[in-house]
């Protein structure tokens, strides 16, 4: 196995060390490239760039593989719980039953949020998107709860992680209840993580919420499937913001903001909107497929395609299966599931999609599951955020613990003007601008004389 790669620039060759991955792509270490050659690399969207070394999750986009800490997602989906998976991601190993108990107790102990935080919620305008509210409220948590001090004890660190994991779920349910004008339901010590969330969302003094194991299991699965996904957009945001050594809450808030985008976590909401639009227009998928294929139309088939998976997203497969099971157990039909399956079938036999290797991603079926859990549409991405939190925390922790961690600071290839002079405002006509574009100019500023005789240049 070669341990270096040779780069030849302007006839001069440089040896660049190769870093071997335990699985997946090895890397050419270019950290000394600019110093040694004067060149930087150009990689828009960082699609070929490893920004860190990580031992948390592994994905293979060609074969549709995802593993958390080495364990295939299929096994975790079948046998684990969200809390156990969160523990695995954060601590690197599956917990013993004692460790899991302690972790659950910690989550329960920290599930309430400070009562004063309710006032913040009440001041958001009605109709504010819950993702914006969530990002703000997580940042606000920092004002109520201390950040992890440098060199703090393991217990202190775990407490902060548990606080975030538990409170994000409480905040999400609160945001829904307050936005609906409903009284807040507090977390219960006697309910599991997922059952507690459903209860906080839907319990009412008028009609007590009956906890249904199928719904709890479906939610568990939904959150396990979203728990981590290596260096995706929101996780990279958490790492980048975290690299400035901000507190954990601020870094997670950045992750939530990134996740909100329709090309990322916002896609689960966009998929249902698209399926509903197809349904409302009579169920004909053809115009939507045609628009998705039209390069002059910005419309995309939501829930299709992935920047890494060039195969079926393994999470999408599990989600689709769970949608079927959930609907069957509850003896229900969902017309949007039928449309989704039809769309998938048509797309997967269309050369536009197969040639571009566009397959259903996790979001294609997840919205159908969420709506059958009773989750309102604008809360879908919030559900994703709760699920992704263990991943964000583990990635933040890993980057903090990395010896020699650096402030993230990408370079750029500058393609703007050469040096040019400042043009005073009275000379900035379109005509003069055109003539002076890029050319250094020397102009005298007009001088005004004031009543007391002093003079000043116009700036
Ligand atoms: N519908 C129609 N065409 C598409 C789609 C789509 N869903 N996705 C990609 N394409 C097209 C692209 O326009 C591109 O065409 P071009 O070569 O003519 O420009 C071609 O397929 C190849 O696209 P990629 O380069 O593979 O896609 P990219 O990596 O840039 O984008 C992304 C990935 C953003 C996920 C894209 O597939 C997309 O917008 N999908 C819809 C939104 C979505 O479902 N997002 C959720 C992703 S999963 C997640 O974040 C949790």
PDB file of N, CA and C in Angstrom, residues 358-390:
ATOM      1  N   UNK A 358     -30.644   8.724  -8.655  1.00  0.00           N
ATOM      2  CA  UNK A 358     -31.513   9.375  -7.673  1.00  0.00           C
ATOM      3  C   UNK A 358     -32.502   8.343  -7.129  1.00  0.00           C
ATOM      4  N   UNK A 359     -32.368   8.054  -5.846  1.00  0.00           N
ATOM      5  CA  UNK A 359     -33.219   7.055  -5.181  1.00  0.00           C
ATOM      6  C   UNK A 359     -33.928   7.727  -4.004  1.00  0.00           C
ATOM      7  N   UNK A 360     -34.965   7.089  -3.472  1.00  0.00           N
ATOM      8  CA  UNK A 360     -35.616   7.694  -2.304  1.00  0.00           C
ATOM      9  C   UNK A 360     -34.627   7.831  -1.149  1.00  0.00           C
ATOM     10  N   UNK A 361     -34.666   8.973  -0.477  1.00  0.00           N
ATOM     11  CA  UNK A 361     -33.827   9.142   0.712  1.00  0.00           C
ATOM     12  C   UNK A 361     -34.704   9.001   1.964  1.00  0.00           C
ATOM     13  N   UNK A 362     -34.115   9.220   3.125  1.00  0.00           N
ATOM     14  CA  UNK A 362     -34.829   8.980   4.386  1.00  0.00           C
ATOM     15  C   UNK A 362     -36.126   9.786   4.478  1.00  0.00           C
ATOM     16  N   UNK A 363     -36.127  10.961   3.827  1.00  0.00           N
ATOM     17  CA  UNK A 363     -37.285  11.849   3.964  1.00  0.00           C
ATOM     18  C   UNK A 363     -38.471  11.433   3.118  1.00  0.00           C
ATOM     19  N   UNK A 364     -38.254  10.547   2.178  1.00  0.00           N
ATOM     20  CA  UNK A 364     -39.350  10.242   1.249  1.00  0.00           C
ATOM     21  C   UNK A 364     -40.533   9.603   1.982  1.00  0.00           C
ATOM     22  N   UNK A 365     -40.233   8.710   2.916  1.00  0.00           N
ATOM     23  CA  UNK A 365     -41.331   8.048   3.643  1.00  0.00           C
ATOM     24  C   UNK A 365     -41.499   8.549   5.080  1.00  0.00           C
ATOM     25  N   UNK A 366     -40.515   9.322   5.579  1.00  0.00           N
ATOM     26  CA  UNK A 366     -40.584   9.664   7.009  1.00  0.00           C
ATOM     27  C   UNK A 366     -41.782  10.564   7.325  1.00  0.00           C
ATOM     28  N   UNK A 367     -42.124  11.457   6.393  1.00  0.00           N
ATOM     29  CA  UNK A 367     -43.261  12.351   6.634  1.00  0.00           C
ATOM     30  C   UNK A 367     -44.561  11.570   6.765  1.00  0.00           C
ATOM     31  N   UNK A 368     -44.649  10.494   5.998  1.00  0.00           N
ATOM     32  CA  UNK A 368     -45.881   9.681   6.056  1.00  0.00           C
ATOM     33  C   UNK A 368     -45.989   9.036   7.438  1.00  0.00           C
ATOM     34  N   UNK A 369     -44.843   8.585   7.946  1.00  0.00           N
ATOM     35  CA  UNK A 369     -44.877   8.014   9.286  1.00  0.00           C
ATOM     36  C   UNK A 369     -45.278   9.085  10.309  1.00  0.00           C
ATOM     37  N   UNK A 370     -44.658  10.265  10.196  1.00  0.00           N
ATOM     38  CA  UNK A 370     -44.932  11.316  11.190  1.00  0.00           C
ATOM     39  C   UNK A 370     -46.396  11.734  11.175  1.00  0.00           C
ATOM     40  N   UNK A 371     -46.944  11.881   9.978  1.00  0.00           N
ATOM     41  CA  UNK A 371     -48.339  12.344   9.959  1.00  0.00           C
ATOM     42  C   UNK A 371     -49.265  11.273  10.535  1.00  0.00           C
ATOM     43  N   UNK A 372     -48.852   9.998  10.434  1.00  0.00           N
ATOM     44  CA  UNK A 372     -49.670   8.944  11.036  1.00  0.00           C
ATOM     45  C   UNK A 372     -49.434   8.807  12.539  1.00  0.00           C
ATOM     46  N   UNK A 373     -48.428   9.514  13.043  1.00  0.00           N
ATOM     47  CA  UNK A 373     -48.265   9.610  14.504  1.00  0.00           C
ATOM     48  C   UNK A 373     -49.014  10.830  15.033  1.00  0.00           C
ATOM     49  N   UNK A 374     -49.615  11.592  14.117  1.00  0.00           N
ATOM     50  CA  UNK A 374     -50.381  12.781  14.522  1.00  0.00           C
ATOM     51  C   UNK A 374     -49.535  14.034  14.601  1.00  0.00           C
ATOM     52  N   UNK A 375     -48.290  13.951  14.132  1.00  0.00           N
ATOM     53  CA  UNK A 375     -47.386  15.115  14.221  1.00  0.00           C
ATOM     54  C   UNK A 375     -47.771  16.118  13.131  1.00  0.00           C
ATOM     55  N   UNK A 376     -47.993  17.394  13.512  1.00  0.00           N
ATOM     56  CA  UNK A 376     -48.353  18.384  12.487  1.00  0.00           C
ATOM     57  C   UNK A 376     -47.179  18.672  11.546  1.00  0.00           C
ATOM     58  N   UNK A 377     -47.531  19.059  10.330  1.00  0.00           N
ATOM     59  CA  UNK A 377     -46.540  19.224   9.259  1.00  0.00           C
ATOM     60  C   UNK A 377     -45.365  20.141   9.627  1.00  0.00           C
ATOM     61  N   UNK A 378     -45.666  21.279  10.244  1.00  0.00           N
ATOM     62  CA  UNK A 378     -44.546  22.202  10.493  1.00  0.00           C
ATOM     63  C   UNK A 378     -43.667  21.749  11.669  1.00  0.00           C
ATOM     64  N   UNK A 379     -44.011  20.617  12.288  1.00  0.00           N
ATOM     65  CA  UNK A 379     -43.151  20.059  13.346  1.00  0.00           C
ATOM     66  C   UNK A 379     -42.237  18.961  12.806  1.00  0.00           C
ATOM     67  N   UNK A 380     -42.368  18.639  11.530  1.00  0.00           N
ATOM     68  CA  UNK A 380     -41.611  17.493  10.993  1.00  0.00           C
ATOM     69  C   UNK A 380     -40.097  17.679  11.149  1.00  0.00           C
ATOM     70  N   UNK A 381     -39.635  18.869  10.801  1.00  0.00           N
ATOM     71  CA  UNK A 381     -38.173  19.059  10.851  1.00  0.00           C
ATOM     72  C   UNK A 381     -37.697  19.143  12.308  1.00  0.00           C
ATOM     73  N   UNK A 382     -38.597  19.578  13.185  1.00  0.00           N
ATOM     74  CA  UNK A 382     -38.275  19.570  14.620  1.00  0.00           C
ATOM     75  C   UNK A 382     -38.058  18.123  15.075  1.00  0.00           C
ATOM     76  N   UNK A 383     -38.878  17.217  14.544  1.00  0.00           N
ATOM     77  CA  UNK A 383     -38.736  15.797  14.901  1.00  0.00           C
ATOM     78  C   UNK A 383     -37.373  15.270  14.448  1.00  0.00           C
ATOM     79  N   UNK A 384     -36.970  15.702  13.278  1.00  0.00           N
ATOM     80  CA  UNK A 384     -35.654  15.328  12.749  1.00  0.00           C
ATOM     81  C   UNK A 384     -34.571  15.873  13.698  1.00  0.00           C
ATOM     82  N   UNK A 385     -34.750  17.120  14.129  1.00  0.00           N
ATOM     83  CA  UNK A 385     -33.734  17.754  14.987  1.00  0.00           C
ATOM     84  C   UNK A 385     -33.569  16.987  16.306  1.00  0.00           C
ATOM     85  N   UNK A 386     -34.691  16.556  16.900  1.00  0.00           N
ATOM     86  CA  UNK A 386     -34.593  15.806  18.167  1.00  0.00           C
ATOM     87  C   UNK A 386     -33.806  14.513  17.906  1.00  0.00           C
ATOM     88  N   UNK A 387     -34.107  13.875  16.785  1.00  0.00           N
ATOM     89  CA  UNK A 387     -33.413  12.630  16.436  1.00  0.00           C
ATOM     90  C   UNK A 387     -31.928  12.852  16.194  1.00  0.00           C
ATOM     91  N   UNK A 388     -31.569  13.955  15.540  1.00  0.00           N
ATOM     92  CA  UNK A 388     -30.163  14.180  15.172  1.00  0.00           C
ATOM     93  C   UNK A 388     -29.318  14.665  16.351  1.00  0.00           C
ATOM     94  N   UNK A 389     -29.981  15.078  17.440  1.00  0.00           N
ATOM     95  CA  UNK A 389     -29.236  15.665  18.552  1.00  0.00           C
ATOM     96  C   UNK A 389     -28.107  14.772  19.102  1.00  0.00           C
ATOM     97  N   UNK A 390     -28.323  13.456  19.315  1.00  0.00           N
ATOM     98  CA  UNK A 390     -27.198  12.647  19.811  1.00  0.00           C
ATOM     99  C   UNK A 390     -25.996  12.694  18.873  1.00  0.00           C
TER     100      UNK A 390
END
